mmCIF file of C-alpha atoms in Angstrom:
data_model
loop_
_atom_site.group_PDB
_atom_site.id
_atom_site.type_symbol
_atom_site.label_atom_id
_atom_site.label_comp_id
_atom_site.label_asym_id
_atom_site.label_seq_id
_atom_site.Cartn_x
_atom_site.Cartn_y
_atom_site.Cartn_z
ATOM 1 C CA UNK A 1 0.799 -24.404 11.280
ATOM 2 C CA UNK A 2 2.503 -21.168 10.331
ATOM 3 C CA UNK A 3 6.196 -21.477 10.052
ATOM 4 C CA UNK A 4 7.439 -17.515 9.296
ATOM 5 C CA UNK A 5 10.724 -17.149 7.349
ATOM 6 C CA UNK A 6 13.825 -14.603 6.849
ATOM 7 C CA UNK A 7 11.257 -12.629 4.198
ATOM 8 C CA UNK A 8 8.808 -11.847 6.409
ATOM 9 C CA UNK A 9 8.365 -8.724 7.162
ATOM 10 C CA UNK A 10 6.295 -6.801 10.048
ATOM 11 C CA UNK A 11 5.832 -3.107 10.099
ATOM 12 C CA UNK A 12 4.919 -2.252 13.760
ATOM 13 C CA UNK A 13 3.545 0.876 13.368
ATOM 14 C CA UNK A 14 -0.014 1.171 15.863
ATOM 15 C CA UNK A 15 -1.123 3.866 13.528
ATOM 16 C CA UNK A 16 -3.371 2.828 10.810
ATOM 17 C CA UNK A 17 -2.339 5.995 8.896
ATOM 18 C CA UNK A 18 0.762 4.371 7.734
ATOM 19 C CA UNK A 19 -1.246 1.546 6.445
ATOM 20 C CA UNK A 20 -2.987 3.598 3.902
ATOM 21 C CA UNK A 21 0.038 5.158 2.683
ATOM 22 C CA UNK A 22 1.829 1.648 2.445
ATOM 23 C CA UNK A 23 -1.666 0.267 1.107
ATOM 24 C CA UNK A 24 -1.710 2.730 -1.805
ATOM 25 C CA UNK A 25 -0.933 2.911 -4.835
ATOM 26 C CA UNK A 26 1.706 5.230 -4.150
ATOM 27 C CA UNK A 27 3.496 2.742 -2.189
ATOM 28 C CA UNK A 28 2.957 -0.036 -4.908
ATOM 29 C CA UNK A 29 5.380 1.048 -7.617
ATOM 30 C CA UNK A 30 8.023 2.236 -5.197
ATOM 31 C CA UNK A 31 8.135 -1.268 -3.406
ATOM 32 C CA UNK A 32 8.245 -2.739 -6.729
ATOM 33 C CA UNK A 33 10.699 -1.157 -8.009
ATOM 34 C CA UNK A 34 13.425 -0.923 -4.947
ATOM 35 C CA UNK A 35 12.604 -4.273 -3.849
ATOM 36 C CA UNK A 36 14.185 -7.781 -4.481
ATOM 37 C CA UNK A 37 13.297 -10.479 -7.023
ATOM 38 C CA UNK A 38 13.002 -14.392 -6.026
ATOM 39 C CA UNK A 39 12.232 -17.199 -8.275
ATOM 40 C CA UNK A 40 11.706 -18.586 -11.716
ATOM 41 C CA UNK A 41 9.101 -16.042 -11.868
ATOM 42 C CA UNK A 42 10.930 -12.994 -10.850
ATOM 43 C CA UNK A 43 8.143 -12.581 -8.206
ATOM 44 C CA UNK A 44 8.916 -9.305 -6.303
ATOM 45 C CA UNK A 45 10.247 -9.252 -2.858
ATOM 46 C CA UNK A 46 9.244 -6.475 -0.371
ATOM 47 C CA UNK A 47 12.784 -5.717 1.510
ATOM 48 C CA UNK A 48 12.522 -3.474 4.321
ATOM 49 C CA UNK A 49 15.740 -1.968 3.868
ATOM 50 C CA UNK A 50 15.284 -1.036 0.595
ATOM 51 C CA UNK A 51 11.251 -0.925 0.130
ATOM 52 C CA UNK A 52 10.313 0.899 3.668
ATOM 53 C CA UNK A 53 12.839 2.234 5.339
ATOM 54 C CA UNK A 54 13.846 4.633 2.559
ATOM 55 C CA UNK A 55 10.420 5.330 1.703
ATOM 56 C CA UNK A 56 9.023 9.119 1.944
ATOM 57 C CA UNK A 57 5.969 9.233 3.507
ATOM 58 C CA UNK A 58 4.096 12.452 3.146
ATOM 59 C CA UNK A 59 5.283 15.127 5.413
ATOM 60 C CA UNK A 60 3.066 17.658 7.439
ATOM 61 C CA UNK A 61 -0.070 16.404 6.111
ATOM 62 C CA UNK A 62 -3.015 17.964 8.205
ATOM 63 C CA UNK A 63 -4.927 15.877 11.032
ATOM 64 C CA UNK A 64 -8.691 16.143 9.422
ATOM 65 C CA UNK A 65 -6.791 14.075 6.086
ATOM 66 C CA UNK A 66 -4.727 11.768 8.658
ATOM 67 C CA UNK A 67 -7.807 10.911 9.868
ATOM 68 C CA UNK A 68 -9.437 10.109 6.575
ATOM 69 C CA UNK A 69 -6.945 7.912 5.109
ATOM 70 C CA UNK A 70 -6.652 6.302 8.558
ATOM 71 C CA UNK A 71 -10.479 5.233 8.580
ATOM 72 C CA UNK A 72 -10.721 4.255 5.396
ATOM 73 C CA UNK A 73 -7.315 2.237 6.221
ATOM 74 C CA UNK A 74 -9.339 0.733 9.277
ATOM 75 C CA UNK A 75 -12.314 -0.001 7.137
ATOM 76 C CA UNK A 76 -10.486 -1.643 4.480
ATOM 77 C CA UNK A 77 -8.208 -3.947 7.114
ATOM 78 C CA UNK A 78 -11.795 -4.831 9.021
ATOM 79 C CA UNK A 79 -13.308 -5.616 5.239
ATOM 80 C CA UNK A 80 -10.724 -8.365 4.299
ATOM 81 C CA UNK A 81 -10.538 -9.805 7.674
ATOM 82 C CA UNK A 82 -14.309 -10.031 7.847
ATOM 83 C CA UNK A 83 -14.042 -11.673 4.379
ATOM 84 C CA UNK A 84 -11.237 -14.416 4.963
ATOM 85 C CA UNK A 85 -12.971 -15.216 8.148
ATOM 86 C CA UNK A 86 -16.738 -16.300 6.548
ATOM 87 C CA UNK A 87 -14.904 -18.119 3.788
ATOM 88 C CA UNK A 88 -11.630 -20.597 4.361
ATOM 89 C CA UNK A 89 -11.270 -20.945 0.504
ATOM 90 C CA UNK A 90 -10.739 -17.028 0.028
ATOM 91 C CA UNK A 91 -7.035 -15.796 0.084
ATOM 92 C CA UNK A 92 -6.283 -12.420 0.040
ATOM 93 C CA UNK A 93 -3.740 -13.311 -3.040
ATOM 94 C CA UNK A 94 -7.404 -14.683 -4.629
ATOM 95 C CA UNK A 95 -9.231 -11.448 -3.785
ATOM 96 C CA UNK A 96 -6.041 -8.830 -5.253
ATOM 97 C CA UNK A 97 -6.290 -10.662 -8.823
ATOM 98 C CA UNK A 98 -9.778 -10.078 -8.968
ATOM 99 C CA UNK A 99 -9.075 -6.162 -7.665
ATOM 100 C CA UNK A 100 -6.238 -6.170 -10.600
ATOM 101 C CA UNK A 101 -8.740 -8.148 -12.949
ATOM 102 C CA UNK A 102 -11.173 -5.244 -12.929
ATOM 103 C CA UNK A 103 -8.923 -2.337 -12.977
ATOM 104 C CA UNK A 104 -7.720 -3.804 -16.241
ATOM 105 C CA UNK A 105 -11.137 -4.167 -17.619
ATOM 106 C CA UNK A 106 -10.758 -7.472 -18.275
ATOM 107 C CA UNK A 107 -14.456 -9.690 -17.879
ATOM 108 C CA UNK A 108 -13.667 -12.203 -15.216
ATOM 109 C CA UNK A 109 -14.107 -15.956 -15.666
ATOM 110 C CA UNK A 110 -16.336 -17.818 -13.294
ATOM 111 C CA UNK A 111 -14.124 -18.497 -10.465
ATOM 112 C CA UNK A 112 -13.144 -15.158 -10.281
ATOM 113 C CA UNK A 113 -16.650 -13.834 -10.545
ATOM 114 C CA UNK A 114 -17.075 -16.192 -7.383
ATOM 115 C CA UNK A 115 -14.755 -14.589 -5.214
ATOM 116 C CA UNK A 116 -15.561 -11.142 -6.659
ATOM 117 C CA UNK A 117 -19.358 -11.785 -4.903
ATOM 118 C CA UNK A 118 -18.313 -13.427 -2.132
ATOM 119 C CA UNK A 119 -15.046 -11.635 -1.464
ATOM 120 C CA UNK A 120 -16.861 -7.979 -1.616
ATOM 121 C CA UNK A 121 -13.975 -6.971 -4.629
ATOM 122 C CA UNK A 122 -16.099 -4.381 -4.979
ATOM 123 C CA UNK A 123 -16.323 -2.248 -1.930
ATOM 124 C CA UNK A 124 -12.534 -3.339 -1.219
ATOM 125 C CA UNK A 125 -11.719 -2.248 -4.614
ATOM 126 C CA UNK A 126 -13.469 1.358 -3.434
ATOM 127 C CA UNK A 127 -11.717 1.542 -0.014
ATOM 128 C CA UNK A 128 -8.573 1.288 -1.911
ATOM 129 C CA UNK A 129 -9.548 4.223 -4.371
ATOM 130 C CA UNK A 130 -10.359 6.151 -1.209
ATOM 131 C CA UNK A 131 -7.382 5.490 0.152
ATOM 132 C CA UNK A 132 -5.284 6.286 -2.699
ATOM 133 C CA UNK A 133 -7.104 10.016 -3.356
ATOM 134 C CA UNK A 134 -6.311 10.699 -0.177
ATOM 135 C CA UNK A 135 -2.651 9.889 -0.272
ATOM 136 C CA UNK A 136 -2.319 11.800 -3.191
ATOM 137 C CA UNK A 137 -3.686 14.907 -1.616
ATOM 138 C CA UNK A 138 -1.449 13.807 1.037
ATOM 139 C CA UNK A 139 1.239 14.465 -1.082
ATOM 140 C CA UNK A 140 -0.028 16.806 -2.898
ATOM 141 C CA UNK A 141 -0.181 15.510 -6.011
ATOM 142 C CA UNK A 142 -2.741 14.143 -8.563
ATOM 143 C CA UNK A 143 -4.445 10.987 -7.886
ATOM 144 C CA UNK A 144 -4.363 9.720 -11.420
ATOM 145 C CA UNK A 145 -0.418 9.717 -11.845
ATOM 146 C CA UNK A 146 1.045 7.174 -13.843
ATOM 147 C CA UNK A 147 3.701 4.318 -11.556
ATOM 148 C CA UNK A 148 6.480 6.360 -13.736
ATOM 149 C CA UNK A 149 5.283 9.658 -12.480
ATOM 150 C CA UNK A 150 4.733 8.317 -8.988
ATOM 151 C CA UNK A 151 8.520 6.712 -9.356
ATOM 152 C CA UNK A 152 9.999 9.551 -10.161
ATOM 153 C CA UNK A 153 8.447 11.931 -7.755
ATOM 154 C CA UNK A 154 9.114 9.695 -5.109
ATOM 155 C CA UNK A 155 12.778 9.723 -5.894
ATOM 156 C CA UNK A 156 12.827 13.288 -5.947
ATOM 157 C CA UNK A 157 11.234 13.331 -2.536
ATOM 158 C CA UNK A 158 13.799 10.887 -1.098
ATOM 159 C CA UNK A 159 16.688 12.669 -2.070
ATOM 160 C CA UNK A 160 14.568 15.519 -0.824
ATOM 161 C CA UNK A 161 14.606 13.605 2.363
ATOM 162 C CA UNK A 162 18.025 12.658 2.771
ATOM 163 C CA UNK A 163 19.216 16.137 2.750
ATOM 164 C CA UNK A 164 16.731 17.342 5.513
ATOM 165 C CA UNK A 165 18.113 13.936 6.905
ATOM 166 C CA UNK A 166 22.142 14.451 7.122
ATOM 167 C CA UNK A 167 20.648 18.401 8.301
ATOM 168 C CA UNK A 168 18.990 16.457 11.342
ATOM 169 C CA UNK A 169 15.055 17.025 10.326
ATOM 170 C CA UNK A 170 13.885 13.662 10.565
ATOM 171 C CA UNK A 171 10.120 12.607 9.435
ATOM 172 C CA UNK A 172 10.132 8.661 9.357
ATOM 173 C CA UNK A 173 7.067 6.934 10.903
ATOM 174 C CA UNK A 174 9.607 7.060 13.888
ATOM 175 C CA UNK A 175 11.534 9.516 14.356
ATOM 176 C CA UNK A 176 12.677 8.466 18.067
ATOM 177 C CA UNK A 177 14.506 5.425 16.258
#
């Protein structure tokens, strides 16, 4: 019943590390603003060759925080699969406008306070802030950066990158390839 198209896009990475970095909110802005637009709505388009592949993961960050961000990574992947599993009217879509619905402050109408309770919002709303304090030490950076801040620090890092890159110092998820 699932018919994938040319915009889907798999990461095979076995590492749950790399799905708290791309899961934070340092990933968020970047993908948004490098990737693709589609649609009457401008909806954004995550394109690999412009939204990952370029993307500068944080470099020689120590195993003990590894670790950390790849638990709570674990946690938060077992939390929404646990959660569209008990309930076949939950999306995940559903449950991220709720997540976006409180971090604005805004009171949430009825349906939404319906999937916020059964959808746990809450504790995946707190795996996510785990996740993203521990990115930004990752990086090394404040956790409370503005997406313009993040933006431009990530550019700098990329060009950063690029020039270890072309000198043969390669730290992409996989370096082999």
């Amino acid at each position: 019943s699932i018919l994938p198209d040319n915009k889907l896009a798999c990461i095979a990475l076995d590492d749950a590390y790399f799905l708290g970095v791309l899961s934070s909110r340092f990933h968020v802005p970047w993908a948004l603003e490098s990737g693709g637009r589609l649609g009457m709505g401008d909806d954004p388009v995550y394109v690999k060759s412009r939204c990952f592949d370029p993307f500068p993961f944080p470099a020689d960050v120590p195993d003990p925080l590894k670790s950390r961000i790849r638990s709570d990574a674990e946690a938060l992947d077992a939390l929404r699969k646990q959660v569209l599993a008990a309930h076949d009217d939950l999306t995940q879509t559903g449950l991220y406008n709720v997540v976006e619905a409180l971090r604005a402050g805004r009171a949430l109408t009825d349906k939404e306070r319906d999937i916020h309770d059964r959808g746990l919002v809450t504790l995946i709303r707190q795996h996510h802030d785990a996740i993203d304090t521990a990115v930004a030490e990752a990086y090394g950076w404040p956790a409370d950066l503005s997406d313009e801040d993040i933006l431009t620090r990530l550019v700098a890092l990329n060009k950063t990158r690029a020039t270890e890159e072309a000198k043969g110092v390669i730290r992409r998820p996989r370096p082999e390839f």
